[in-house]
Amino acid sequence: MSITRKWTTYLLLIAATLVLMFPILYAFSISFMSGAEVLEGKIWPSSFSLENYRDAFEKVPLLHYLINSFAVSIFVMAGQLLVSSLAAFAFVFIKFKGRDAIFFLFISTMMIPWEATMVPNFLTAQKLGWINNYLGLTIPFFALAFGTFLLRQQFKTIPNELYEASQVAGISRFRFFWNVVLPVSKTSLVTLGVYSFLTTWNMYLWPLLVTNTEDVRTVQIGLKQMQTQEISTDWGVVMAAVVVVILPTLLLLFLGQKRLQKGLTQGAIK
Amino acid sequence: NSTGSSEAQETKKTASGKTEVVFWHAMSGDLEKSLNKIVDEYNKSQDKVEVKPVFQGTYEEAQTKFNTVAGTKDAPAIMQTFEVGTKFMIDSGKIQPVQKFIDQDHYDTSQWEKNISSYYQVDGKQYSMPFNSSTPVLVYNKDAFKKAGLDPENPPKTYDELKAAAKKLTEKQGNKTSQYGFSILNYGWFFEELVASQGGLYVDHENGRKGDAEKAVFNGKEGQNAFNLINDMYKEGTFYNVGQNWDDMRAAFQSKKIAMFLDSSAGIKTLVDNAPFEVGVSDLPVPKEEDRQGVAIGGASLWMSKGISDETSKAAWDFMKYLATPEVQAKWHVESGYFAVNPKAYDQEIVKKEWRKYPQLKVTVDQLHKTKSTPATQGALISVFPESRQKVVTGMESLYQGVKPKEALDQAAKETNRALEVGNQK
Amino acid sequence: MSAVTKTANSPVSVSSNPKEKKSMPNLLVGLSYLLPSLLLFGVFLFYPMIKTLYLSLFITDTQGNPLKFVGLQNFSYLFTDPNFLQSMKATFLFVLYTVPIGLIIALFLALIANEKLKGIGFFRTMFSSTMGMSVAASSVIWMFMYNSTIGVINKVLNLVGIHDVQWLLDPKYALIAVSISTIWMNIGFTFLILLGGLQNIDEKLYENARIAGVSYWYQLRKITLPMLSPTLFFIITVSFINAFQTFGQIDILTKGGPTDSTNVIVYSIYKDAFVNYNVGSASAQATILFFCILLVTALQFKLGERKVHYQ
Amino acid sequence: MKKVELVNIGKSYDQKTNVIQDINVTIEPGEFFVLVGPSGCGKSTMLRMIAGLEEVTQGELLIGDVKANKLLPSQRDLSMVFQNYALYPHLTVEQNILFGLHTKKISKQEQQKRCREAAEMLGLSEYLKRKPRQLSGGQRQRVALARAIVTHSPICLMDEPLSNLDAKLRAKMRSEIRQIQRKLGITMIYVTHDQTEAMTMADRMMILNGGNIQQIGRPLDIYNAPKNTFVASFIGSPPMNLSNVSIENNLLVFEDRRAISMSTPHSNLNGKKEVVVGVRPEHIQLATNDNTSFIVEVDNVEILGTETLLTFHMGDKQWMAKWNGQWNIKVGERVPIFIDPKHLFLFDNDTDSCLHYEPSTEDLTVKGAFV
Amino acid sequence: MKKVELVNIGKSYDQKTNVIQDINVTIEPGEFFVLVGPSGCGKSTMLRMIAGLEEVTQGELLIGDVKANKLLPSQRDLSMVFQNYALYPHLTVEQNILFGLHTKKISKQEQQKRCREAAEMLGLSEYLKRKPRQLSGGQRQRVALARAIVTHSPICLMDEPLSNLDAKLRAKMRSEIRQIQRKLGITMIYVTHDQTEAMTMADRMMILNGGNIQQIGRPLDIYNAPKNTFVASFIGSPPMNLSNVSIENNLLVFEDRRAISMSTPHSNLNGKKEVVVGVRPEHIQLATNDNTSFIVEVDNVEILGTETLLTFHMGDKQWMAKWNGQWNIKVGERVPIFIDPKHLFLFDNDTDSCLHYEPSTEDLTVKGAFV
Ligand SMILES: Nc1ncnc2c1ncn2[C@@H]1O[C@H](COP(=O)(O)OP(=O)(O)OP(=O)(O)O)[C@@H](O)[C@H]1O
Ligand SMILES: Nc1ncnc2c1ncn2[C@@H]1O[C@H](COP(=O)(O)OP(=O)(O)OP(=O)(O)O)[C@@H](O)[C@H]1O
Ligand SMILES: O=P(O)(O)OC[C@H](O)CO
Ligand SMILES: [Mg+2]
Ligand SMILES: [Mg+2]
């Protein structure tokens, strides 16, 4: 690569980073500002006081919400991994009539807008007594066409010989699934896991509908609540809450970026 | 139609054996702090009932939430609903009228302010417990008045005066306006009040109090006056569009972006405390002084859910009664700016003291007392009020896009009619 | 068979035993693995979808129970209702603003982040970071940035001599504002997918081009884009579907306003169902939305698939 | 050590066309039996039917005298080695070797013992704790082998187990597998498309083409007496040279009118006038002064250290000759050639089947050499 | 036709360790030059440096007498064929062949002409409109070749172009490539890890190991006079047998105390007492009555139709012998062996370099044979 091309690329990279990261950095910066500084429209805080963070945690039970979000995200992640991998396994390793039709049915669910099903789902959740508890926040999301698709693509890369070898050895199907397919697909499972975690963590409309007590509310709703309650009075506090909310996912993303990219594209295209 | 089973839910108890009463509200900011304080005091004052306040967003959001869970175990025992949700709550069948407890308890309702409690009476039955009632007022920046050469003690009373004052208050730097004269939040309530204060009705059948409303009439003369006012001032460049968010509006006032605006009396205390200038409060302006009919109340009342256990209901009723005591009402009034439901509260020492410190608070009370009780000032009763409000808001917003006031109003009325039509089929 | 029967009985009986074990046909086994998914899809996707179709023919009570069959009245009203038409328009504009531009930006980022340079990992992480940003958090940040008095965007515009713009209050700009923030939120995911696609392209194809000495743009047109087409196809489809389903940022930033300029169908559904309690009408809109997505996706497949090159 | 018998076996994937048909063969206990043929001829299909991985759609499969058509793979008491070894990448070598042994109700101790033995036999002892990806191709191959061995199954199936190895390693593994099979005395059914493997490893082999048996027999018998042109050209490297010739008197006349003489008139030509003649490259010799069959112009020369391959045209075909030693011949040089008539094969030009060959009289033994 | 000269070339990917070093070689115009060596020895690296795809970190690269270290790949006027062909899957064969030709400022007409010519030469004419995935492996190979040909570059680089093809096709393509190179007279630099390919195709070859040149020369010269044990065992198949021996008087004594005699005492052994002895398999003969070197017990026999491979132990190593013909020998049989001392190679056991060999006196020519 020629020197000029190298440096233009760097220049573009840096410029793009600055533009793209600005909102996040800006939120960080504001989260340290006093109310007056915010109103003056400063970009950089004069001092890094943690007061806003203290206030944020005081005003809404952020910590509690964070724990809820964690619980819900982990639960959904585990559920999606299990349910999707079971389905993907069937699609790859079990031959039966109508398999392709069912697979098509699965894929077609990606086309159904969640909002189109929102009202009946809400009623279902209500009938099942799932309002205001973790069940309502998690179980409806366990089945995931995208996840099934992603894992199916991964499972397809597992040589069929592995399956046949265990058939010859007399290993049961489920044992093969559990002891071979899952461990071998670790990377894709991690990818899907990160993806599930992020999307669940960031879920907004559904938790808004099915939670109305602080006991199970997730942090996104907490944020929205904080925003309704506090905005004019204190942007700084709200931004502190924003930072608290985005920090875990950003960290997760930074750690899992490489794997995520690998796994996502693998599932998406091939 | 209702699915609400008559089976009473179990009584929820706290760890210490107190009856738990979940209380959904829409009070944010300083109001939430005061409310929580009152609840705390109540919880500490006795050992049978534990009230748990839960913030559920704006009035609209809270009502949405309530509707989704009404009649299930997830419903709160006490629900705070804004005044325009009254008809909806009655029709929902998911509430028990407080009249039931008033009768059981032989509770004396005469101690209540009539102007307030009558809003929540239908066919002579008290449906909900009045709690936080407000009226709209004109709030202005006294310093700005002085600077503009206006008399801060003599705020505009009519539309013309308002326009004139706004013109003087509008400040420009180059072609950028640094201070606007006036603003109204894009929120249906202010429009309703501007109509009511001229004696105009919102819907037919005497504002829906003589039978189910079928047709919107707010696009009559009174409504047009209000829309024309906004339209004219916006065209003149003295009116600032603050959007739909209460906080944004108050922030704009505090940061001197606007010199006058309409606010709920509930916001006044916080405004006075936080504004870096002297805040004036005055009656809602009318087109001409002779039009003045007074105002309808705003704010919200407390509703008792149906389907909760008797024990819980009793506990909730006990809390409601507590809220209506003069002492609590006095505290509530001075901390929030809402009226005292119980006028005896005004005799309390703290009120007197606060009125001396915040004369602005008294303005709102006086305005209510001056109100003539007519179907217009009693307020409209329609179940699709929230929807209608959205239509009116869209109408207000379309003014800024150059739509003719009459057209905007008619459109809002037409859509409200449709909502009424659908609503009445239910 | 006859050849076997004359041999000793025991092996035959041994061999007949396991046959019974095998009796569970593959169909049942397959379905048992699919059961959790099918059950959940059934309960939370197919049943509600059908229920939605059903409800769209009714007027319902405030809690969504059908009251009165009205046939296609909900639909016929919607198609004459200027508000709904406005919703459709807003939706299509929104899709139009967000999908192509988001894609182009993400593609640009992916291209520059695909170069082999020192520290490129850092930039990749940065570019994908918005994937970790929730809708709620992002919207709050953008809400502040759009604030017409203290927001940074107007501050910057003022510097270059442009007047304050009421980003979220002016119907002319509100949809654009929401679109910009949406593009920003989606860039991370789109970027990641495209970068992955780029990295899957055989390096040798470029080496051959280097030896042939073709220009960067020629490589981009003749190698990168065609080779990336399956990825592009995937991400375009996903982006379309996502764009049609946008909710959070609208709820927080504009609530569908001003003058319904950002009242995209999904938001309109939400409002009709949960604020105005017109579940019938909401269901009708949901049905229309479903068919819109179906249509666009089908079109995409029909038009796009032909141009896509699969290996 | 078990017999495997295929009776009229056929297979169809789509219920319409057969990919293999009419397979009749008995594989004797302890035999090393090789299935060989070009890609797609149905070798894997047949092996997989024996393993139970593919349904038998026609005929009868007997394993050790028991009808096995419907048995589960695990009930057939056999082991299998796959082309890509099918090692579990997340398990260590040891775990791989022992994977599935628990289903056979073998005590942990016994499992350990077998694993140790197999590892020792295959020189894997130091790698037991490694993961497959830390092993070279040959070592992976051995792990797959070890996994088959520890089951102590009397029958072992292998599907092109060496095709992923490079030439040197392949040669080595060839003899290793053969030695182990002998040592354990198992019945081996081995699939390959490589004729060298088939020739060097098989006790007997079956040559398949297009789903049909071409020939079954001992490698040398097949080499020396191929039943048809397919077998003739498939077995032997470089392959047998084949050309269409017409018979004129006692001469075989090529299309370019060159001719070679037959030793004696053959009776079983059925009066055919057109036949296919075949000559193995090693039987095309440099003519000495008095026996030149004809002279050819060399198209290409490849010197492989100890032998030299010459390419030239005969009629419409390119023929090859293989000579020992390093020959200094230039492309384009004209070379006199001698072909001994006793080395000629004649095939029916319609049915491709062999009409005539002269059985080899050579009998090279060490003893013979000493005589 | 251009010269390529490497002067003291070295390469390091990490600025610390060199993956290749001290490469000095001149590739003559029109020469078919093969780089051969085991996997990872640096062949591709060297080729890619010549192509300009990899930076030269040390030394000087001259292409046609011009210093080329810093030239862009496209400025070096060469073409390249990649291992997996690197065809553009979305372009037709024709578009693939013509890819990038526009940069050479060649008229559309001329492009078409060249494409037609190349396609004809390689038998691709009917496939011009197909996509690569519709072609067989060999056809793809040819497209890649055609793409290199149409550029009319004087130098062509190929990186293991045949390694994805099966044995038969490989043999065919080998001679095809060689013939085209001759016809066009281009300078060819060809990378492979297959010694057969190197032997049969190269005018000269360079054997690399661990980034170092082992030997450069004509294939036969290298075969007959390998410079060290690495080359000796790398070139030739089966590879040369090597064992450690000690020299006692005129005898080479193996670890198991068996011995063979050297023809005459060699002066250039520098008084070494321990050396490595090497014998090619084809030079291990069956003893006749009077010349037995020793008797071996046969471990394995492989009969490849026209020749027989015997495996047996010598000292600690397995040795192989290659005999012509089909030998009927059983495993375990004891066979007398004769090794002619003139076929012995002796290597230094410390440096591995060749201490002694006897130049072959054979000169097999057709003329010679007639004498
Ligand atoms: N699952 C299948 N469905 C349909 N046809 C199949 C299937 N498996 C194989 N075939 C077809 O059956 C024939 C024989 O295939 P098989 O795999 O047995 O060949 P093979 O001899 O093993 O070839 P190779 O040497 O390439 O492995 C081929 O024509 C193939 O296309
Ligand atoms: N991009 C790279 N970065 C670091 N090391 C590399 C790189 N490419 C190759 N190497 C190392 O350089 C050495 C030589 O690699 P090279 O690819 O030239 O081998 P090769 O002879 O072509 O092998 P093969 O026959 O397997 O293709 C190897 O040790 C390899 O690990
Ligand atoms: O802000 P509040 O409580 O005064 O209420 C205002 C309106 O009455 C709500 O409908
Ligand atoms: Mg096969
Ligand atoms: Mg290489």
Coordinates of C-alpha atoms in Angstrom, one line a residue, chain D residues 16-332:
Chain D
K16 CA -36.3 -44.1 -9.7
T17 CA -32.7 -44.6 -10.8
N18 CA -30.3 -47.0 -9.2
V19 CA -26.9 -45.7 -8.3
I20 CA -25.7 -49.2 -7.8
Q21 CA -27.3 -52.5 -8.8
D22 CA -26.9 -56.3 -8.8
I23 CA -24.1 -56.4 -6.4
N24 CA -23.3 -60.0 -5.4
V25 CA -20.2 -60.7 -3.4
T26 CA -19.1 -62.5 -0.3
I27 CA -16.3 -60.9 1.7
E28 CA -14.6 -63.6 3.7
P29 CA -13.7 -63.4 7.3
G30 CA -10.4 -61.8 7.9
E31 CA -10.1 -60.7 4.3
F32 CA -8.8 -57.3 3.2
F33 CA -11.4 -56.4 0.6
V34 CA -11.0 -53.2 -1.5
L35 CA -13.7 -51.4 -3.3
V36 CA -12.2 -49.4 -6.0
G37 CA -13.5 -47.3 -8.9
P38 CA -13.7 -43.7 -10.2
S39 CA -15.4 -40.9 -8.4
G40 CA -19.2 -41.3 -8.2
C41 CA -19.3 -45.0 -9.1
G42 CA -21.0 -45.9 -5.8
K43 CA -18.2 -47.1 -3.6
S44 CA -19.2 -44.9 -0.6
T45 CA -22.8 -45.8 -1.1
M46 CA -22.1 -49.4 -0.9
L47 CA -19.9 -49.1 2.2
R48 CA -22.4 -46.9 3.9
M49 CA -25.1 -49.5 3.3
I50 CA -23.0 -52.1 4.9
A51 CA -22.4 -49.7 7.8
G52 CA -26.2 -49.0 8.1
L53 CA -25.8 -45.3 7.4
E54 CA -27.7 -45.7 4.2
E55 CA -30.8 -47.8 3.7
V56 CA -30.6 -50.9 1.5
T57 CA -33.3 -50.4 -1.0
Q58 CA -32.8 -53.7 -2.8
G59 CA -31.4 -57.1 -2.1
E60 CA -30.1 -58.6 1.1
L61 CA -27.2 -57.8 3.3
L62 CA -25.8 -60.4 5.6
I63 CA -23.3 -59.8 8.3
G64 CA -21.9 -62.9 9.9
D65 CA -24.9 -64.8 8.5
V66 CA -27.4 -62.5 10.1
K67 CA -29.7 -60.5 7.9
A68 CA -28.7 -57.0 8.6
N69 CA -30.7 -54.8 6.3
K70 CA -32.6 -53.2 9.1
L71 CA -30.1 -53.2 11.9
L72 CA -29.0 -49.9 13.4
P73 CA -25.3 -49.1 12.6
S74 CA -24.4 -49.6 16.2
Q75 CA -25.9 -53.1 16.2
R76 CA -23.8 -54.3 13.3
D77 CA -20.7 -54.7 15.4
L78 CA -18.4 -52.9 13.1
S79 CA -16.1 -49.9 13.1
M80 CA -15.6 -47.3 10.5
V81 CA -12.9 -44.9 9.5
F82 CA -13.9 -41.9 7.5
Q83 CA -12.2 -40.0 4.8
N84 CA -11.7 -36.9 6.9
Y85 CA -11.1 -39.0 9.9
A86 CA -14.3 -37.6 11.6
L87 CA -12.3 -36.8 14.7
Y88 CA -14.2 -34.7 17.3
P89 CA -12.2 -31.5 17.3
H90 CA -13.0 -30.5 20.8
L91 CA -11.9 -33.8 22.4
T92 CA -8.4 -34.9 23.1
V93 CA -6.9 -37.8 21.2
E94 CA -7.7 -40.1 24.2
Q95 CA -11.3 -38.9 24.4
N96 CA -11.6 -39.4 20.7
I97 CA -10.3 -42.9 20.9
L98 CA -12.6 -43.8 23.7
F99 CA -15.7 -41.8 22.5
G100 CA -18.6 -44.1 22.4
L101 CA -16.9 -47.0 24.1
H102 CA -19.2 -46.6 27.1
T103 CA -22.1 -47.7 25.0
K104 CA -20.4 -51.1 24.8
K105 CA -20.5 -51.5 28.6
I106 CA -16.8 -51.8 28.9
S107 CA -15.3 -51.0 32.3
K108 CA -13.2 -47.9 32.6
Q109 CA -10.2 -50.0 33.3
E110 CA -10.6 -52.1 30.2
Q111 CA -11.2 -48.9 28.2
Q112 CA -7.9 -47.5 29.4
K113 CA -6.1 -50.7 28.6
R114 CA -7.4 -50.8 25.1
C115 CA -6.6 -47.2 24.5
R116 CA -3.1 -47.7 25.7
E117 CA -2.6 -50.7 23.5
A118 CA -3.9 -49.0 20.4
A119 CA -2.0 -45.9 21.0
E120 CA 1.2 -47.9 21.5
M121 CA 0.6 -49.9 18.4
L122 CA 0.1 -46.7 16.3
G123 CA 2.8 -44.6 18.0
L124 CA 0.3 -42.2 19.5
S125 CA 1.2 -42.6 23.2
E126 CA 2.7 -39.2 23.5
Y127 CA -0.1 -37.4 21.9
L128 CA -3.0 -38.7 24.0
K129 CA -3.6 -35.4 25.6
R130 CA -3.5 -33.3 22.4
K131 CA -6.4 -32.0 20.4
P132 CA -6.7 -33.2 16.8
R133 CA -5.8 -29.8 15.4
Q134 CA -2.4 -30.1 17.1
L135 CA -1.6 -33.2 15.1
S136 CA -0.3 -33.7 11.6
G137 CA -2.4 -35.4 8.9
G138 CA -0.8 -38.8 9.4
Q139 CA -1.2 -38.6 13.2
R140 CA -4.9 -37.8 12.8
Q141 CA -5.2 -40.7 10.5
R142 CA -3.8 -42.9 13.2
V143 CA -6.2 -41.6 15.8
A144 CA -9.1 -42.5 13.5
L145 CA -7.5 -45.9 13.1
A146 CA -7.1 -46.3 16.9
R147 CA -10.7 -45.4 17.4
A148 CA -11.7 -48.2 15.1
I149 CA -9.3 -50.6 16.7
V150 CA -10.4 -50.2 20.3
T151 CA -13.9 -51.2 19.6
H152 CA -12.6 -54.7 18.9
S153 CA -15.2 -55.0 16.2
P154 CA -14.7 -58.0 13.9
I155 CA -15.4 -55.8 10.8
C156 CA -13.8 -52.5 9.9
L157 CA -14.9 -50.2 7.1
M158 CA -12.8 -47.5 5.7
D159 CA -13.8 -44.9 3.2
E160 CA -10.8 -43.4 1.4
P161 CA -9.0 -43.0 4.6
L162 CA -5.7 -41.9 3.0
S163 CA -6.9 -39.5 0.4
N164 CA -6.1 -36.4 2.4
L165 CA -2.5 -37.3 3.0
D166 CA 0.4 -36.4 0.8
A167 CA 2.1 -39.0 -1.4
K168 CA 4.8 -40.0 1.0
L169 CA 2.6 -40.3 4.1
R170 CA 0.1 -42.2 2.0
A171 CA 2.7 -44.8 1.1
K172 CA 3.6 -45.2 4.7
M173 CA 0.1 -45.5 6.0
R174 CA -0.8 -48.0 3.4
S175 CA 1.6 -50.5 4.8
E176 CA 0.7 -49.6 8.4
I177 CA -3.0 -50.2 7.9
R178 CA -2.2 -53.5 6.1
Q179 CA 0.0 -54.6 8.9
I180 CA -2.5 -53.8 11.6
Q181 CA -5.3 -55.6 9.8
R182 CA -3.2 -58.7 9.6
K183 CA -2.2 -58.5 13.2
L184 CA -5.8 -58.1 14.4
G185 CA -7.2 -60.4 11.8
I186 CA -10.3 -58.3 11.2
T187 CA -12.4 -58.3 8.1
M188 CA -11.6 -55.1 6.3
I189 CA -13.7 -53.4 3.7
Y190 CA -11.7 -50.6 2.2
V191 CA -12.9 -48.0 -0.3
T192 CA -10.5 -46.0 -2.5
H193 CA -10.4 -44.5 -5.9
D194 CA -6.6 -44.9 -6.1
Q195 CA -5.6 -48.0 -8.0
T196 CA -2.2 -48.1 -6.3
E197 CA -3.8 -48.4 -2.9
A198 CA -6.1 -51.1 -4.2
M199 CA -3.3 -53.0 -5.8
T200 CA -1.0 -52.9 -2.8
M201 CA -3.4 -53.5 0.0
A202 CA -6.1 -55.8 -1.2
D203 CA -6.4 -59.5 -0.7
R204 CA -9.2 -59.2 -3.2
M205 CA -10.7 -56.2 -4.8
M206 CA -13.9 -55.2 -6.5
I207 CA -13.8 -52.7 -9.3
L208 CA -16.9 -50.7 -9.7
N209 CA -18.0 -48.4 -12.5
G210 CA -21.3 -46.6 -12.8
G211 CA -22.7 -48.8 -10.0
N212 CA -21.8 -52.0 -11.7
I213 CA -19.3 -54.6 -10.8
Q214 CA -16.5 -54.7 -13.4
Q215 CA -14.4 -57.4 -11.9
I216 CA -13.7 -59.0 -8.6
G217 CA -10.4 -60.8 -7.8
R218 CA -6.9 -60.7 -6.5
P219 CA -5.0 -57.6 -7.6
L220 CA -2.5 -59.4 -9.7
D221 CA -5.1 -61.5 -11.4
I222 CA -6.9 -58.4 -12.3
Y223 CA -3.8 -56.6 -13.4
N224 CA -2.7 -59.5 -15.6
A225 CA -6.2 -60.4 -16.9
P226 CA -8.4 -57.4 -16.9
K227 CA -11.9 -58.3 -17.9
N228 CA -12.5 -55.2 -20.0
T229 CA -11.0 -52.0 -21.2
F230 CA -12.3 -50.1 -18.2
V231 CA -10.4 -52.4 -15.8
A232 CA -7.4 -52.4 -18.1
S233 CA -7.1 -48.7 -18.1
F234 CA -8.1 -48.2 -14.5
I235 CA -5.6 -50.6 -13.0
G236 CA -1.9 -49.8 -13.7
S237 CA 0.0 -46.6 -13.8
P238 CA 0.5 -45.1 -16.3
P239 CA -2.6 -46.8 -17.6
M240 CA -2.6 -49.4 -20.4
N241 CA -2.4 -47.9 -23.9
L242 CA -5.5 -48.6 -25.9
S243 CA -6.2 -48.0 -29.6
N244 CA -8.7 -49.1 -32.1
V245 CA -7.2 -51.4 -34.7
S246 CA -8.5 -53.5 -37.6
I247 CA -7.3 -57.0 -38.1
E248 CA -5.8 -57.7 -41.5
N249 CA -4.4 -61.1 -41.9
N250 CA -2.3 -61.6 -38.9
L251 CA -1.7 -57.9 -38.4
L252 CA -3.3 -55.3 -36.1
V253 CA -3.5 -52.2 -38.2
F254 CA -3.8 -48.8 -36.5
E255 CA -5.7 -45.9 -38.0
D256 CA -2.5 -44.4 -39.3
R257 CA -1.8 -47.7 -41.1
R258 CA 1.0 -48.7 -38.8
A259 CA 0.7 -52.2 -37.8
I260 CA 2.0 -54.9 -35.4
S261 CA 1.7 -58.6 -35.8
M262 CA -0.1 -61.0 -33.5
S263 CA 1.8 -64.0 -32.4
T264 CA -0.7 -66.5 -33.7
P265 CA -4.2 -66.1 -35.1
H266 CA -6.6 -66.2 -32.2
S267 CA -9.6 -68.3 -32.4
N268 CA -11.9 -66.5 -30.0
L269 CA -12.0 -63.3 -31.9
N270 CA -15.3 -64.6 -33.4
G271 CA -14.3 -63.3 -36.8
K272 CA -14.2 -59.7 -35.5
K273 CA -12.4 -57.4 -37.9
E274 CA -12.2 -54.4 -35.6
V275 CA -10.8 -54.7 -32.1
V276 CA -9.2 -52.6 -29.4
V277 CA -5.6 -53.4 -28.7
G278 CA -4.0 -52.7 -25.3
V279 CA -0.4 -52.6 -24.3
R280 CA 0.9 -51.7 -20.9
P281 CA 3.6 -48.9 -21.0
E282 CA 6.2 -51.2 -19.5
H283 CA 5.8 -53.6 -22.4
I284 CA 6.7 -51.1 -25.0
Q285 CA 10.4 -51.6 -25.4
L286 CA 13.2 -50.0 -27.2
A287 CA 13.8 -52.1 -30.3
T288 CA 17.0 -53.8 -30.7
N289 CA 18.4 -53.9 -34.3
D290 CA 16.4 -56.7 -35.6
N291 CA 13.0 -56.5 -34.0
T292 CA 11.7 -53.1 -34.6
S293 CA 7.9 -53.0 -34.6
F294 CA 7.8 -49.4 -35.7
I295 CA 9.3 -46.1 -35.2
V296 CA 7.7 -43.3 -33.2
E297 CA 8.3 -39.6 -32.8
V298 CA 8.5 -38.6 -29.1
D299 CA 6.1 -36.0 -28.0
N300 CA 7.2 -35.7 -24.4
V301 CA 9.8 -37.1 -22.1
E302 CA 9.5 -37.3 -18.3
I303 CA 12.4 -38.6 -16.4
L304 CA 11.5 -39.7 -12.9
G305 CA 14.9 -40.5 -11.5
T306 CA 14.9 -44.2 -12.0
E307 CA 12.5 -44.5 -15.0
T308 CA 11.7 -42.5 -18.0
L309 CA 8.2 -42.0 -19.5
L310 CA 7.9 -41.4 -23.2
T311 CA 4.8 -40.1 -24.9
F312 CA 4.1 -40.5 -28.6
H313 CA 1.2 -40.8 -31.0
M314 CA -0.2 -44.1 -32.1
G315 CA -3.1 -43.8 -34.4
D316 CA -5.4 -41.2 -32.9
K317 CA -4.2 -41.8 -29.3
Q318 CA -1.3 -40.7 -27.2
W319 CA 0.6 -43.7 -26.0
M320 CA 3.1 -44.0 -23.2
A321 CA 6.1 -46.1 -22.7
K322 CA 7.9 -46.7 -19.4
W323 CA 11.5 -47.5 -19.5
N324 CA 13.9 -48.1 -16.7
G325 CA 16.8 -45.8 -16.1
Q326 CA 17.3 -42.2 -17.1
W327 CA 17.1 -41.9 -20.8
N328 CA 18.6 -38.9 -22.6
I329 CA 16.0 -38.5 -25.3
K330 CA 14.9 -35.2 -26.8
V331 CA 11.4 -34.3 -27.7
G332 CA 10.9 -34.9 -31.4

